[in-house]
Coordinates of C-alpha atoms in Angstrom, one line a residue:
S13 CA 43.8 28.2 6.0
P14 CA 42.4 24.6 5.9
P15 CA 38.8 24.0 4.7
H16 CA 36.2 24.0 7.3
Y17 CA 34.7 20.5 7.7
Q18 CA 31.6 19.7 9.7
P19 CA 30.3 16.2 9.9
S20 CA 26.7 17.6 10.1
T21 CA 23.6 15.7 10.0
S22 CA 21.6 18.4 8.6
H23 CA 21.2 16.8 5.3
R24 CA 20.2 13.5 6.7
G25 CA 16.7 12.3 5.8
T26 CA 16.4 14.8 2.9
V27 CA 17.0 12.0 0.3
P28 CA 13.5 10.7 -0.8
K29 CA 13.4 7.2 0.9
S30 CA 11.4 5.7 -1.9
Y31 CA 13.9 6.8 -4.4
T32 CA 16.1 4.0 -6.0
P33 CA 19.0 5.0 -8.7
P34 CA 18.2 3.5 -12.1
H35 CA 19.1 -0.2 -12.3
S36 CA 20.4 -2.1 -15.3
D37 CA 18.6 -5.3 -16.3
I38 CA 21.3 -6.2 -18.6
R39 CA 24.8 -6.0 -16.7
Q40 CA 25.8 -8.3 -13.9
K41 CA 27.6 -6.7 -10.9
P42 CA 30.9 -8.2 -9.6
Q43 CA 30.5 -10.5 -6.7
R44 CA 31.3 -8.8 -3.4
E45 CA 30.6 -9.3 0.3
R46 CA 27.3 -7.7 1.3
L47 CA 26.9 -7.1 5.0
P48 CA 23.4 -7.6 6.6
G49 CA 21.4 -4.4 7.0
K50 CA 23.3 -2.2 4.7
K51 CA 21.5 0.1 2.5
S52 CA 22.0 -0.4 -1.4
Q53 CA 25.4 0.4 -2.6
P54 CA 26.4 2.7 -5.6
E55 CA 26.6 0.6 -8.8
I56 CA 30.0 -0.7 -9.9
E57 CA 31.1 -1.3 -13.5
P58 CA 32.8 -4.6 -13.8
S59 CA 35.0 -3.4 -16.5
C60 CA 37.4 -1.9 -14.0
S61 CA 39.1 -5.1 -13.6
T62 CA 40.6 -4.9 -17.1
R63 CA 40.8 -1.1 -17.3
E64 CA 44.4 0.4 -17.5
S65 CA 45.1 3.0 -14.9
S66 CA 44.3 6.6 -15.6
N67 CA 45.6 9.7 -13.9
F68 CA 45.6 13.4 -14.4
L69 CA 49.5 13.6 -14.2
D70 CA 50.2 13.5 -17.9
Q71 CA 52.0 15.8 -20.2
S72 CA 50.6 14.3 -23.2
V73 CA 47.0 15.7 -22.7
D74 CA 46.2 18.7 -24.9
M75 CA 46.2 22.2 -23.6
G76 CA 43.0 23.2 -21.7
Q77 CA 40.5 24.7 -24.2
P78 CA 37.4 22.4 -24.4
K79 CA 37.2 20.3 -27.5
E80 CA 34.9 21.2 -30.2
K81 CA 31.6 19.3 -30.1
K82 CA 31.6 16.8 -33.1
H83 CA 28.5 15.3 -34.5
R84 CA 29.2 11.9 -36.0
K85 CA 27.0 9.1 -37.0
H86 CA 28.0 5.7 -35.4
S87 CA 30.1 3.2 -37.1
S88 CA 30.7 -0.5 -36.8
S89 CA 33.7 0.2 -34.8
H90 CA 33.6 1.0 -31.1
K91 CA 33.6 4.8 -30.5
K92 CA 33.9 6.7 -27.3
S93 CA 32.9 10.2 -26.4
S94 CA 35.6 12.8 -25.8
R95 CA 34.9 12.7 -22.1
D96 CA 35.6 9.0 -21.8
S97 CA 38.5 9.0 -24.3
S98 CA 40.3 11.8 -22.4
A99 CA 39.8 9.9 -19.0
E100 CA 41.3 6.9 -20.4
R101 CA 44.3 8.5 -21.8
R102 CA 45.5 10.1 -18.6
S103 CA 48.5 8.1 -17.3
Q104 CA 50.7 8.6 -14.2
K105 CA 53.6 10.9 -14.5
A106 CA 55.2 13.1 -12.0
V107 CA 54.3 16.5 -13.8
L108 CA 50.8 17.9 -13.7
S109 CA 48.9 17.9 -17.1
P110 CA 48.5 21.4 -18.6
R111 CA 44.8 20.7 -18.4
V112 CA 44.8 20.7 -14.7
K113 CA 43.5 23.9 -13.1
L114 CA 44.1 24.1 -9.3
L115 CA 41.8 26.0 -7.1
P116 CA 43.1 28.8 -4.9
K117 CA 42.0 26.8 -1.9
I118 CA 40.3 23.5 -1.2
E119 CA 36.6 23.5 -1.5
S120 CA 34.4 21.2 0.5
E121 CA 30.9 20.0 -0.3
S122 CA 28.5 17.3 1.1
V123 CA 27.7 14.7 -1.5
R124 CA 26.4 11.4 -2.3
V125 CA 28.2 8.8 -4.5
S126 CA 26.0 7.4 -7.3
H127 CA 28.3 5.3 -9.3
I128 CA 31.9 3.9 -9.1
K129 CA 33.8 2.7 -12.1
S130 CA 37.4 3.0 -10.5
P131 CA 39.0 5.4 -8.0
H132 CA 39.8 7.6 -11.1
E133 CA 36.1 7.6 -12.2
I134 CA 33.7 8.1 -9.3
Y135 CA 30.4 9.9 -10.0
I136 CA 28.9 12.1 -7.3
Q137 CA 25.7 14.1 -6.8
N138 CA 25.5 17.2 -4.6
L139 CA 22.7 17.2 -2.1
T140 CA 20.8 19.9 -3.8
F141 CA 20.4 17.5 -6.9
V142 CA 19.7 14.6 -4.5
T143 CA 16.8 16.1 -2.7
S144 CA 15.0 17.0 -6.2
V145 CA 16.2 13.9 -8.3
E146 CA 12.9 12.1 -8.0
H147 CA 11.0 15.0 -9.3
F148 CA 13.5 15.6 -12.0
V149 CA 13.3 12.0 -13.3
D150 CA 9.6 12.1 -13.3
M151 CA 9.8 15.3 -15.4
C152 CA 12.1 13.7 -17.9
S153 CA 9.7 10.6 -18.1
D154 CA 6.8 13.0 -18.7
V155 CA 8.6 14.9 -21.5
A156 CA 9.9 11.6 -23.1
Q157 CA 6.2 10.6 -23.9
Q158 CA 6.0 13.8 -26.3
Q159 CA 9.4 13.1 -28.0
V160 CA 9.9 11.2 -31.2
K161 CA 12.3 8.4 -31.9
T162 CA 15.7 9.5 -33.0
E163 CA 17.0 8.4 -36.4
D164 CA 20.7 8.8 -35.7
I165 CA 22.4 8.6 -32.1
L166 CA 25.5 10.8 -32.1
T167 CA 28.5 11.1 -30.0
G168 CA 28.4 14.2 -27.8
E169 CA 24.6 14.6 -28.0
M170 CA 22.2 14.3 -25.1
Y171 CA 19.2 12.0 -25.4
L172 CA 16.4 10.6 -23.1
L173 CA 16.9 6.9 -22.4
K174 CA 14.2 4.5 -21.1
D175 CA 15.3 2.2 -18.2
I176 CA 12.9 -0.6 -17.0
I177 CA 12.9 -1.5 -13.3
G178 CA 10.4 -4.4 -12.8
D179 CA 7.1 -3.1 -14.1
N180 CA 8.1 0.6 -13.9
E181 CA 9.6 2.6 -16.8
K182 CA 11.5 5.7 -16.2
W183 CA 13.4 8.0 -18.6
Y184 CA 16.8 9.5 -18.0
R185 CA 19.2 11.9 -19.7
A186 CA 22.1 9.9 -21.5
E187 CA 24.8 10.3 -23.9
L188 CA 26.4 7.7 -26.3
K189 CA 29.6 6.0 -25.2
T190 CA 29.9 3.1 -27.9
Y191 CA 27.9 1.4 -30.4
N192 CA 28.1 -2.5 -30.9
S193 CA 27.0 -3.2 -34.5
A194 CA 27.1 -6.9 -34.1
E195 CA 24.4 -6.7 -31.3
S196 CA 22.8 -3.4 -32.5
L197 CA 23.3 -2.2 -28.9
Y198 CA 24.2 1.4 -27.8
E199 CA 26.3 1.7 -24.6
M200 CA 25.1 5.0 -23.1
R201 CA 26.0 6.8 -19.8
L202 CA 23.3 8.4 -17.7
V203 CA 24.7 11.8 -17.2
D204 CA 22.9 12.5 -13.9
F205 CA 24.1 9.3 -12.2
G206 CA 27.1 8.0 -14.2
N207 CA 25.7 4.5 -14.8
V208 CA 26.0 2.8 -18.0
R209 CA 23.3 1.2 -20.0
K210 CA 23.3 -1.1 -23.2
V211 CA 20.0 -0.5 -25.1
T212 CA 18.5 -0.8 -28.4
K213 CA 17.5 2.3 -30.5
S214 CA 13.9 1.8 -29.6
R215 CA 14.7 2.9 -26.1
V216 CA 16.1 6.3 -27.1
R217 CA 14.2 9.6 -27.6
T218 CA 15.3 13.1 -28.6
C219 CA 16.0 15.3 -25.6
P220 CA 14.4 19.0 -25.8
E221 CA 16.9 21.9 -25.3
I222 CA 15.2 22.9 -22.1
L223 CA 16.5 19.5 -20.4
K224 CA 19.8 19.6 -22.2
K225 CA 20.5 23.0 -20.6
Q226 CA 20.0 21.7 -17.0
P227 CA 23.4 21.1 -15.2
R228 CA 24.6 17.4 -15.0
G229 CA 23.4 15.7 -11.9
A230 CA 26.5 13.5 -11.6
I231 CA 30.0 15.1 -11.6
Q232 CA 33.0 12.7 -12.6
C233 CA 35.7 12.7 -9.8
S234 CA 39.2 11.3 -9.7
L235 CA 41.1 10.6 -6.3
Y236 CA 44.1 12.8 -6.7
N237 CA 47.6 11.5 -7.1
L238 CA 46.8 7.9 -6.9
H239 CA 47.8 4.9 -9.0
P240 CA 46.9 1.2 -8.5
R241 CA 49.4 -1.1 -7.0
K242 CA 49.2 -3.6 -9.7
G243 CA 48.9 -1.3 -12.7
K244 CA 45.1 -1.5 -12.9
W245 CA 42.2 -1.1 -10.7
T246 CA 40.4 -4.3 -9.6
D247 CA 37.0 -5.2 -8.5
E248 CA 38.5 -5.7 -5.0
V249 CA 39.3 -2.0 -4.9
N250 CA 35.8 -1.0 -6.1
C251 CA 34.1 -3.3 -3.6
L252 CA 36.0 -1.6 -0.7
L253 CA 35.0 1.8 -2.3
S254 CA 31.5 0.9 -2.4
E255 CA 31.4 0.0 1.2
L256 CA 33.2 3.1 2.3
V257 CA 30.8 5.4 0.7
Q258 CA 27.9 3.8 2.6
S259 CA 28.0 6.7 5.0
D260 CA 25.4 9.4 6.0
T261 CA 28.0 12.1 5.7
I262 CA 30.4 12.3 2.7
T263 CA 32.4 15.2 2.1
K264 CA 34.1 15.9 -1.2
M265 CA 37.3 17.9 -1.0
T266 CA 38.2 19.5 -4.4
L267 CA 41.8 20.4 -5.2
G268 CA 41.3 21.3 -8.8
T269 CA 39.9 20.2 -12.2
D270 CA 41.3 18.2 -15.1
G271 CA 38.8 19.2 -17.9
D272 CA 35.4 18.2 -16.6
V273 CA 36.9 15.7 -14.0
H274 CA 37.3 17.0 -10.4
L275 CA 40.3 16.1 -8.6
V276 CA 39.2 15.2 -5.1
D277 CA 39.5 13.2 -1.9
L278 CA 36.3 12.0 -0.2
I279 CA 36.0 12.0 3.7
V280 CA 33.6 9.6 5.1
M281 CA 32.4 9.0 8.6
K282 CA 32.8 5.5 9.9
N283 CA 32.2 4.8 13.6
L284 CA 32.1 8.6 14.4
T285 CA 35.6 9.0 12.8
P286 CA 36.3 10.8 9.6
I287 CA 38.2 8.7 7.2
S288 CA 40.1 9.7 4.0
I289 CA 39.1 7.2 1.2
R290 CA 42.3 7.9 -0.7
D291 CA 44.5 7.4 2.4
T292 CA 42.6 4.2 3.1
L293 CA 43.3 2.7 -0.3
I294 CA 47.1 3.4 0.2
K295 CA 47.0 2.2 3.9
V296 CA 45.6 -1.3 3.0
N297 CA 48.1 -1.6 -0.1
L298 CA 45.5 -1.3 -2.8
A299 CA 46.9 1.9 -4.2
K300 CA 50.2 4.1 -4.1
S301 CA 50.5 7.7 -3.9
I302 CA 52.2 9.6 -6.6
T303 CA 54.3 12.6 -5.9
T304 CA 54.3 15.7 -8.0
T305 CA 56.8 18.6 -8.6
D306 CA 54.0 21.2 -8.7
H307 CA 54.1 23.6 -5.9
G308 CA 50.6 24.7 -6.0
M309 CA 49.4 21.1 -5.8
N310 CA 51.9 20.2 -2.9
Q311 CA 50.6 23.3 -1.0
L312 CA 46.9 22.0 -1.5
I313 CA 48.0 18.6 -0.4
F314 CA 49.8 20.0 2.7
E315 CA 46.6 21.9 3.6
L316 CA 44.4 18.8 3.0
N317 CA 46.6 16.5 5.0
K318 CA 46.9 19.1 7.9
F319 CA 43.1 19.2 7.9
I320 CA 42.6 15.5 7.9
N321 CA 45.2 14.9 10.6
A322 CA 43.5 17.6 12.9
A323 CA 40.1 16.0 12.3
H324 CA 41.3 12.4 12.8
S325 CA 41.5 11.4 16.5
A326 CA 44.2 8.8 17.3
S327 CA 43.0 5.3 18.1
P328 CA 43.0 4.5 21.9
K329 CA 45.5 2.2 23.1
F330 CA 45.7 -0.9 25.4
Y331 CA 47.2 -0.4 28.8
A332 CA 50.1 -2.6 29.7
Q333 CA 50.1 -5.0 32.6
T334 CA 51.8 -3.4 35.7
V335 CA 54.9 -5.6 36.3
T336 CA 57.6 -4.7 38.8
A337 CA 61.2 -5.7 38.6
G338 CA 62.2 -7.8 41.6
G339 CA 58.7 -9.0 42.1
Y340 CA 57.1 -12.4 42.1
F341 CA 53.6 -13.6 41.0
A342 CA 51.9 -16.9 40.2
P343 CA 51.6 -17.2 36.3
K344 CA 49.7 -19.4 33.7
V345 CA 51.7 -19.8 30.6
I346 CA 49.2 -19.1 27.8
H347 CA 51.4 -19.2 24.6
I348 CA 54.9 -20.1 23.6
E349 CA 56.7 -18.9 20.6
S350 CA 60.2 -19.8 21.8
L351 CA 62.1 -19.9 25.2
V352 CA 62.7 -16.2 24.8
E353 CA 59.3 -15.4 23.7
F354 CA 56.4 -16.6 25.6
Y355 CA 53.2 -15.1 27.2
V356 CA 51.9 -15.5 30.5
M357 CA 48.8 -14.3 32.5
K358 CA 48.7 -13.6 36.2
A359 CA 46.8 -16.6 37.6
L360 CA 44.5 -14.4 39.8
D361 CA 43.4 -12.5 36.7
I362 CA 42.2 -15.5 34.6
P363 CA 38.5 -15.4 35.9
M364 CA 38.2 -11.7 35.1
Y365 CA 39.6 -12.3 31.5
E366 CA 37.4 -15.3 31.0
N367 CA 34.3 -13.2 32.0
Q368 CA 35.3 -10.6 29.5
G369 CA 35.6 -13.2 26.7
R370 CA 32.1 -14.3 27.4
A371 CA 30.8 -10.7 27.2
M372 CA 32.5 -10.3 23.9
D373 CA 31.0 -13.4 22.4
Q374 CA 27.6 -12.1 23.5
H375 CA 28.2 -8.7 22.0
Y376 CA 29.4 -9.7 18.6
E377 CA 26.7 -12.2 18.3
N378 CA 24.3 -9.3 17.7
P379 CA 24.3 -8.7 13.9
K380 CA 24.1 -4.9 14.5
N381 CA 27.5 -5.0 16.2
M382 CA 29.1 -7.1 13.4
M383 CA 28.5 -4.0 11.2
D384 CA 31.2 -2.1 12.8
R385 CA 33.9 -2.8 10.3
V386 CA 37.5 -1.7 10.5
Y387 CA 38.3 0.1 7.2
S388 CA 41.5 2.1 7.9
P389 CA 43.9 0.2 10.2
E390 CA 46.7 1.8 12.1
I391 CA 49.6 0.2 14.0
G392 CA 48.8 -0.2 17.6
M393 CA 44.8 0.0 16.8
P394 CA 42.7 -2.2 19.2
V395 CA 40.3 -4.4 17.2
A396 CA 38.1 -7.5 17.7
L397 CA 38.9 -10.7 15.9
N398 CA 37.0 -14.0 15.8
Y399 CA 39.6 -16.9 16.4
N400 CA 38.5 -20.5 17.1
D401 CA 34.8 -19.4 17.1
H402 CA 35.3 -17.0 20.0
W403 CA 35.8 -13.2 19.9
H404 CA 39.2 -11.8 21.2
R405 CA 40.8 -8.4 21.7
G406 CA 43.5 -7.7 19.3
E407 CA 46.2 -5.2 18.3
V408 CA 47.2 -4.4 14.8
I409 CA 50.9 -5.0 14.5
G410 CA 51.4 -4.8 10.8
I411 CA 49.7 -4.1 7.5
M412 CA 50.8 -6.8 5.0
G413 CA 49.6 -7.3 1.5
P414 CA 46.5 -5.8 0.0
L415 CA 43.7 -5.9 2.6
Q416 CA 45.9 -8.1 4.8
V417 CA 46.7 -7.1 8.4
Q418 CA 48.8 -8.8 11.2
V419 CA 47.0 -8.8 14.6
Q420 CA 48.2 -10.0 18.0
L421 CA 45.7 -11.2 20.4
V422 CA 46.5 -9.3 23.5
D423 CA 45.0 -11.8 25.9
I424 CA 46.8 -14.8 24.3
G425 CA 49.8 -13.6 22.6
T426 CA 49.3 -15.4 19.2
K427 CA 49.8 -13.5 16.0
H428 CA 47.7 -13.9 13.0
T429 CA 47.7 -12.4 9.3
V430 CA 44.0 -12.1 8.6
S431 CA 41.8 -10.2 6.0
L432 CA 40.9 -6.7 6.8
R433 CA 37.2 -7.8 6.3
S434 CA 37.5 -10.0 9.5
L435 CA 38.2 -7.2 11.8
R436 CA 35.6 -5.3 13.9
I437 CA 35.8 -2.1 16.0
L438 CA 36.5 -2.9 19.6
H439 CA 33.7 -1.6 21.8
S440 CA 34.9 0.8 24.4
D441 CA 33.6 -1.6 27.1
F442 CA 36.3 -4.0 26.3
M443 CA 39.1 -1.4 26.5
K444 CA 38.8 -1.1 30.3
L445 CA 41.1 -4.1 31.2
S446 CA 44.8 -3.9 30.4
K447 CA 46.4 -6.4 28.1
G448 CA 45.9 -9.9 29.6
T449 CA 49.2 -11.3 28.7
I450 CA 52.8 -10.3 29.7
A451 CA 55.7 -11.1 27.2
C452 CA 58.5 -12.9 28.8
A453 CA 62.0 -14.4 28.0
L454 CA 63.8 -16.9 30.1
V455 CA 66.9 -15.1 31.4
H456 CA 70.5 -16.5 31.4
I457 CA 69.9 -19.1 28.6
A458 CA 70.9 -19.3 25.0
P459 CA 70.5 -21.9 22.1
T460 CA 73.2 -24.7 22.0
E461 CA 75.8 -25.0 19.2
H462 CA 74.6 -28.7 18.9
H463 CA 71.3 -27.4 17.6
N464 CA 73.0 -24.7 15.3
F465 CA 72.0 -21.9 17.8
Q466 CA 68.3 -22.5 17.3
W467 CA 65.5 -23.7 19.6
P468 CA 64.6 -27.2 18.5
P469 CA 61.1 -28.3 18.3
E470 CA 61.9 -30.8 21.3
A471 CA 63.0 -27.8 23.4
L472 CA 59.6 -26.1 22.8
E473 CA 57.8 -29.3 23.6
T474 CA 59.7 -29.8 26.8
F475 CA 59.1 -26.3 27.9
R476 CA 55.6 -26.6 27.3
A477 CA 55.4 -29.8 29.3
L478 CA 57.3 -28.3 32.2
T479 CA 55.0 -25.2 32.4
S480 CA 51.7 -27.2 32.0
T481 CA 51.3 -27.4 35.7
N482 CA 49.4 -24.7 37.8
N483 CA 52.2 -24.7 40.4
L484 CA 54.4 -22.2 38.9
E485 CA 56.1 -19.0 40.3
L486 CA 57.7 -16.3 38.1
F487 CA 60.4 -13.9 39.1
V488 CA 60.8 -10.6 37.1
H489 CA 64.5 -9.5 36.7
S490 CA 64.3 -6.6 34.4
H491 CA 63.1 -5.3 31.0
H492 CA 64.5 -7.3 28.1
P493 CA 67.5 -5.0 26.7
S494 CA 66.5 -5.3 23.1
N495 CA 62.8 -5.1 23.5
N496 CA 61.2 -3.0 26.3
N497 CA 57.9 -4.8 26.0
F498 CA 59.4 -8.1 27.2
F499 CA 60.5 -9.0 30.7
N500 CA 63.6 -11.2 31.5
V501 CA 62.3 -13.9 34.0
T502 CA 63.1 -17.0 35.8
L503 CA 60.2 -19.5 36.0
Y504 CA 60.0 -21.9 39.0
S505 CA 58.1 -25.1 39.3
V506 CA 56.9 -24.9 43.0
R507 CA 57.6 -28.3 44.9
K508 CA 56.8 -29.2 48.6
D509 CA 60.5 -29.0 49.7
K510 CA 61.9 -26.4 47.2
N511 CA 61.4 -24.4 43.9
I512 CA 62.9 -25.9 40.8
S513 CA 64.3 -23.5 38.2
I514 CA 62.8 -24.2 34.9
N515 CA 65.6 -22.1 33.2
A516 CA 68.2 -24.5 34.8
Q517 CA 66.3 -27.7 33.9
L518 CA 66.4 -26.8 30.3
V519 CA 70.2 -26.4 30.6
Q520 CA 70.5 -29.8 32.2
L521 CA 68.5 -31.4 29.5
E522 CA 71.0 -29.8 27.0
F523 CA 68.3 -27.9 25.2
A524 CA 70.0 -24.6 26.3
T525 CA 73.4 -23.1 27.1
S526 CA 73.7 -21.4 30.5
T527 CA 74.8 -17.7 30.3
G528 CA 74.3 -16.7 33.9
S529 CA 73.6 -17.7 37.5
E530 CA 69.7 -18.0 37.0
S531 CA 70.1 -21.0 34.9
I532 CA 72.4 -23.0 37.2
Q533 CA 70.6 -25.3 39.6

């Protein structure tokens, strides 16, 4: 049966509000968008932009006995711990590594993300550790005062490392990653957070056995069966990851382990909706899924997907305008793509939609409402988009390149390819009105052979001029045969003595060929 998931709030408020994860005074974080009012994000290692992809689908990894701990003195060459080396050797293949051990069923746990290097190297802390972390760091700091400086810093050994935040000094458990002899700096990872520090030997002390025996506070996780789109993970990916994990509720769904690395998906709550971080990276074209031939893994994935689909509620959809074949109404032409694709609004409805537009501008001027970002777009999803300095209702009609989506403004008809970051959740108050525009095609006309069966710019300009008046009448014939969202129509220019068919006028001006009676004057 699928794992039981509850987006409970029982753990909220248990994290000490005064606690701040250790901060580096050496590294610079990559530049990323910071939204006003957000709480501090997990640290990101900038090296991800040059790091080759890693994955647990690799036959070349050794069989699963843990490697013997080796004690080596540092040398002038850069050396890595066995933990980091194995993480970097994993490469994508369709067969599970022999090191992978799958769980009988998916295990779920509420967690906090403390550090991100890439989707294959995310460090998480369980909430039991989070509630006691401040006390544990204070204990390490007290113990460190009684420890001596170490003569040799060895790979695979645990030490206490001093980190300085402003005027405060704190000590943390750490392991050696590499040594830079040119700068006499040791690159060490904080085992309870995942962060990396570059320090001199003077900031390292021996670690007593009683602290070494305590479980690691940070667990390294990898999003399962995932590969970067462009062969390596970029800062763009990590920035999105960092924003996604800014959630009061994060659930770690574990499928198995690859050595010390947990193979997981992370479920976060965004706008009261559970979102799979792995699926989101795939949706926005920053990653691609890897298929595996392993039956056990596929069964776990099936159960996980069934659970995610059950927990995820489909986005609401816009209502379409009520249009009756054989009926007339007074229209206003809002947007023209061609003579067989243009968008009109019922003239009587215009004040209602103008009022809604003013209400949207007022709503999204509030910085709090600007925080409601869209992270996991879906075709047909209603969104809010700022266009020409005004907020509009939009509908996602395509997911393009990485973090790029195509949106159609439903009260105008225009289509725009925009950054995912520019979209906001559409408030339910703005879902009450149906789509403002009606998609239309002039009936009984076709492009001329003289213009290579295309609509020339002059035809669009003429059509725009003919429809710029407020004295129009539209007759609905039927749904368009190739697109049920469009209506075949005749547009009339209303005169004192009679109505003039604009369909027929375009034929008379030789911008179109008549294909039926509605385009004959």
